[in-house]
PDB file of C-alpha atoms in Angstrom:
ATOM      1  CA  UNK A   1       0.000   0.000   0.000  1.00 41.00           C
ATOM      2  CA  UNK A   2       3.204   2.820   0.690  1.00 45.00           C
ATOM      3  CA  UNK A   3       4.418   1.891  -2.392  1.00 42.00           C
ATOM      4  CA  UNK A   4       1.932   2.552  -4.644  1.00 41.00           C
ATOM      5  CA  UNK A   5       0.544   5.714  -2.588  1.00 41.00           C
ATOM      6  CA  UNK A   6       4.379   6.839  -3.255  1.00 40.00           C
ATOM      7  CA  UNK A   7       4.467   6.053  -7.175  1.00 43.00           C
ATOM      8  CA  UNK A   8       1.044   8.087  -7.199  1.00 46.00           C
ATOM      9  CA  UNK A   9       2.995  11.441  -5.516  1.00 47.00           C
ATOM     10  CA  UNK A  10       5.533  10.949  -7.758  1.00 48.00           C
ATOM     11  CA  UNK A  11       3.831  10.864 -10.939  1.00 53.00           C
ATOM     12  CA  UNK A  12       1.502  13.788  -9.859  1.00 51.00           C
ATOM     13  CA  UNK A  13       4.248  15.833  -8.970  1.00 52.00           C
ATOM     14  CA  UNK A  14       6.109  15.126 -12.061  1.00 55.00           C
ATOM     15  CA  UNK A  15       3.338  16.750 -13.991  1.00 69.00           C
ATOM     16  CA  UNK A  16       4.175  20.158 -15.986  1.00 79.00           C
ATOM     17  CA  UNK A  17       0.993  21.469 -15.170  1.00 82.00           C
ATOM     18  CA  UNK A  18       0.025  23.082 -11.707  1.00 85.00           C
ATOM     19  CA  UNK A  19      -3.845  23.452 -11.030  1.00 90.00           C
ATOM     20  CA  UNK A  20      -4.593  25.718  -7.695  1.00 92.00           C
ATOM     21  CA  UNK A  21      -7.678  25.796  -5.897  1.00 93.00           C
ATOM     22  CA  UNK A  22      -8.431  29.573  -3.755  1.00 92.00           C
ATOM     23  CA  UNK A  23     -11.646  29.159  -1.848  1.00 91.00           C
ATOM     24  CA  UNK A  24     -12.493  31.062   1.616  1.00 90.00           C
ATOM     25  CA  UNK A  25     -14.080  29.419   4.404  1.00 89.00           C
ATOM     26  CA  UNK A  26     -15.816  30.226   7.534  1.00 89.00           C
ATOM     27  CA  UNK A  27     -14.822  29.353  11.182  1.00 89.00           C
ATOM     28  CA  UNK A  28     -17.157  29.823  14.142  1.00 90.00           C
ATOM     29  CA  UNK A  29     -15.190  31.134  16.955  1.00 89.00           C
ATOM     30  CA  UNK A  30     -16.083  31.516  20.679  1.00 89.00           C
ATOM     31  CA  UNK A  31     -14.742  33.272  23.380  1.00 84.00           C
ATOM     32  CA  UNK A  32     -12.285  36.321  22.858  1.00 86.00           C
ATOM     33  CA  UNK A  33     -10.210  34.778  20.185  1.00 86.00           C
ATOM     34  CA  UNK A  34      -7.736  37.497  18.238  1.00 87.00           C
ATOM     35  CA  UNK A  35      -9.249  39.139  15.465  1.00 86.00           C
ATOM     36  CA  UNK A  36     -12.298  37.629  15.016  1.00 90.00           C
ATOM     37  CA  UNK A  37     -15.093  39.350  13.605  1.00 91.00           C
ATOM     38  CA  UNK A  38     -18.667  39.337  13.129  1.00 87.00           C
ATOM     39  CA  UNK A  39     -20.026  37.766   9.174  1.00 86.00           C
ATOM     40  CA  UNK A  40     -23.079  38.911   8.393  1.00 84.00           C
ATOM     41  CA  UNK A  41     -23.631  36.022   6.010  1.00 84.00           C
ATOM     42  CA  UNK A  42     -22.981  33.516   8.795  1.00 83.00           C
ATOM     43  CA  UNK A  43     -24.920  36.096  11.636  1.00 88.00           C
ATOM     44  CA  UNK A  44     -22.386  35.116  14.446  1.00 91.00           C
ATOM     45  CA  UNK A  45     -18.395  35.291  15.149  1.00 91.00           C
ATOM     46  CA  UNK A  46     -15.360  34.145  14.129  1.00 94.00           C
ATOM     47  CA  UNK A  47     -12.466  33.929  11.364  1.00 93.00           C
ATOM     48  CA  UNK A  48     -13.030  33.690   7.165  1.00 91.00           C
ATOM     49  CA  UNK A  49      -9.666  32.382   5.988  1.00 92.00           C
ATOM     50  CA  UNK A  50      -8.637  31.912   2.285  1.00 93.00           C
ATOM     51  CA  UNK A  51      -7.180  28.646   1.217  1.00 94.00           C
ATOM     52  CA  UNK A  52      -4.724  27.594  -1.678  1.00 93.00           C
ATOM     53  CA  UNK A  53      -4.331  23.539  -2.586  1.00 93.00           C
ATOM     54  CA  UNK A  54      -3.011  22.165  -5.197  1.00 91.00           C
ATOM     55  CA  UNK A  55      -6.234  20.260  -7.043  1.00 89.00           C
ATOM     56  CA  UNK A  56      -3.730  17.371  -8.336  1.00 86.00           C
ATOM     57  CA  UNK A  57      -2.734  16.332  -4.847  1.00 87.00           C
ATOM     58  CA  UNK A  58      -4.813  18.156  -1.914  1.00 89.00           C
ATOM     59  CA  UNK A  59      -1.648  19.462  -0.433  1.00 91.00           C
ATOM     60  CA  UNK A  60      -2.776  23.113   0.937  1.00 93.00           C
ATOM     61  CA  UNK A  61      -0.099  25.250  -0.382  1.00 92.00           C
ATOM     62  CA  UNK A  62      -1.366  28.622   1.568  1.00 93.00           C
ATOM     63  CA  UNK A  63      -2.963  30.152   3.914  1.00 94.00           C
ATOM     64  CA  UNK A  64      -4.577  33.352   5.219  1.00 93.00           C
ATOM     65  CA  UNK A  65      -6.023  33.825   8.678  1.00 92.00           C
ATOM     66  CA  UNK A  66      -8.368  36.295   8.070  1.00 92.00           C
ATOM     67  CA  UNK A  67     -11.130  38.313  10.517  1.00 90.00           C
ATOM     68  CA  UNK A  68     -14.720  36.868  10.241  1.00 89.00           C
ATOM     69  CA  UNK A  69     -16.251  40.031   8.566  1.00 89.00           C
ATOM     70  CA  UNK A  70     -13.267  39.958   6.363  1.00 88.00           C
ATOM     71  CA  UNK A  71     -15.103  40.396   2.019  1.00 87.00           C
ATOM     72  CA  UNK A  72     -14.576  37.048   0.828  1.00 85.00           C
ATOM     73  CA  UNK A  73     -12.213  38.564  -2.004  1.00 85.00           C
ATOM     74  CA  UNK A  74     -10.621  40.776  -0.477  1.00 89.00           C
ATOM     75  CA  UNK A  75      -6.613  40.089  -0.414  1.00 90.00           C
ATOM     76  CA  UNK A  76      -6.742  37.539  -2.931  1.00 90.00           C
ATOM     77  CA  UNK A  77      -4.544  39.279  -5.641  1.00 90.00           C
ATOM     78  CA  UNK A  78      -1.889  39.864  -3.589  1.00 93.00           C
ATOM     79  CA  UNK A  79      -2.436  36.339  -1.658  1.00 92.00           C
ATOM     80  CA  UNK A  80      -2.330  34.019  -4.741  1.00 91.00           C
ATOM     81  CA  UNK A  81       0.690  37.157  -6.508  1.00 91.00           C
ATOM     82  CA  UNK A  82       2.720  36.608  -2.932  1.00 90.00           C
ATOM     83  CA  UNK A  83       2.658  32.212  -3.991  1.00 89.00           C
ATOM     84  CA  UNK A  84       3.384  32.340  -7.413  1.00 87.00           C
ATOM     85  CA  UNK A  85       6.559  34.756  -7.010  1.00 87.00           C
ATOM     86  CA  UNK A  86       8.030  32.976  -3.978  1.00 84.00           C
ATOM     87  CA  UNK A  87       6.377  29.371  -4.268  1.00 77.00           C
ATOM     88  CA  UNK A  88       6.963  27.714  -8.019  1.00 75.00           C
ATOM     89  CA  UNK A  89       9.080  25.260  -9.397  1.00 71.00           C
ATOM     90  CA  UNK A  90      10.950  25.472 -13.061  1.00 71.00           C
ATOM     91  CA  UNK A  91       9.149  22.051 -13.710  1.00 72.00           C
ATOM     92  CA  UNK A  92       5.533  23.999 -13.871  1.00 73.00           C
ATOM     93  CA  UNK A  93       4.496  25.296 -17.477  1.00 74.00           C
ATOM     94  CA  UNK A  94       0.843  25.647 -16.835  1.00 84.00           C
ATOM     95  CA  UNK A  95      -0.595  27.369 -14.480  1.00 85.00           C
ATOM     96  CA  UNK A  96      -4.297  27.151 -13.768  1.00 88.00           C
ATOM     97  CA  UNK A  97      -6.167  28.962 -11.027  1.00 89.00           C
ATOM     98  CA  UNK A  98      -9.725  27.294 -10.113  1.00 89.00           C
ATOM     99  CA  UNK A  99     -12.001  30.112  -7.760  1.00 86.00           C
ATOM    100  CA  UNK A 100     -15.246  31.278  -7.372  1.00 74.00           C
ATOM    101  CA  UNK A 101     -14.659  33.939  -4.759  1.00 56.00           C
ATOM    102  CA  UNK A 102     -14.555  37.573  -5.993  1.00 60.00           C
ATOM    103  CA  UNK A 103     -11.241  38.491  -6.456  1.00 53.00           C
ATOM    104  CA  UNK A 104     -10.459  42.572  -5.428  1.00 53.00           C
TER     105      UNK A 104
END
């Protein structure tokens, strides 16, 4: 079973082509946690932090703690700008970004 869970890794990360998930999610808080905030969506407390995986394997690549009444776009430029100047390998030729959060 490691084996072929191994030869699976390798052969995904061997691929030329990167696909990247960004999706925000929402984390009920309670208590007087550190910048929390109140989601009007969600009507109570708590954090709305954007997530990066990588699609091919699930590995979460990034992420961004961010207050509960945090936009759910807001940041994302310069989130998914800050990976892909500091985060790629020379073996990636395509890169394709999967989201359906507004990006600002």
């Amino acid at each position: 079973m490691k084996s072929s869970y191994c030869i699976l890794i390798d052969e995904r990360s061997a691929n030329t082509e990167l696909v990247l998930d960004l999706d925000s999610t929402y984390f009920e808080t309670f208590g007087h946690q550190e910048k929390i905030g109140f989601n009007y969506h969600y009507l109570n407390v708590g954090y709305h932090p954007l997530i990066m995986t990588d699609a091919l394997t699930g590995t979460v690549r990034q992420v961004s703690l961010r207050s509960g009444n945090t936009y759910t776009g807001n940041g994302s430029t310069e989130f998914v700008q800050g990976y892909l100047s500091t985060s790629l390998s020379a073996q990636h030729q395509t890169i394709i970004l999967r989201g359906d959060l507004d990006v600002r």
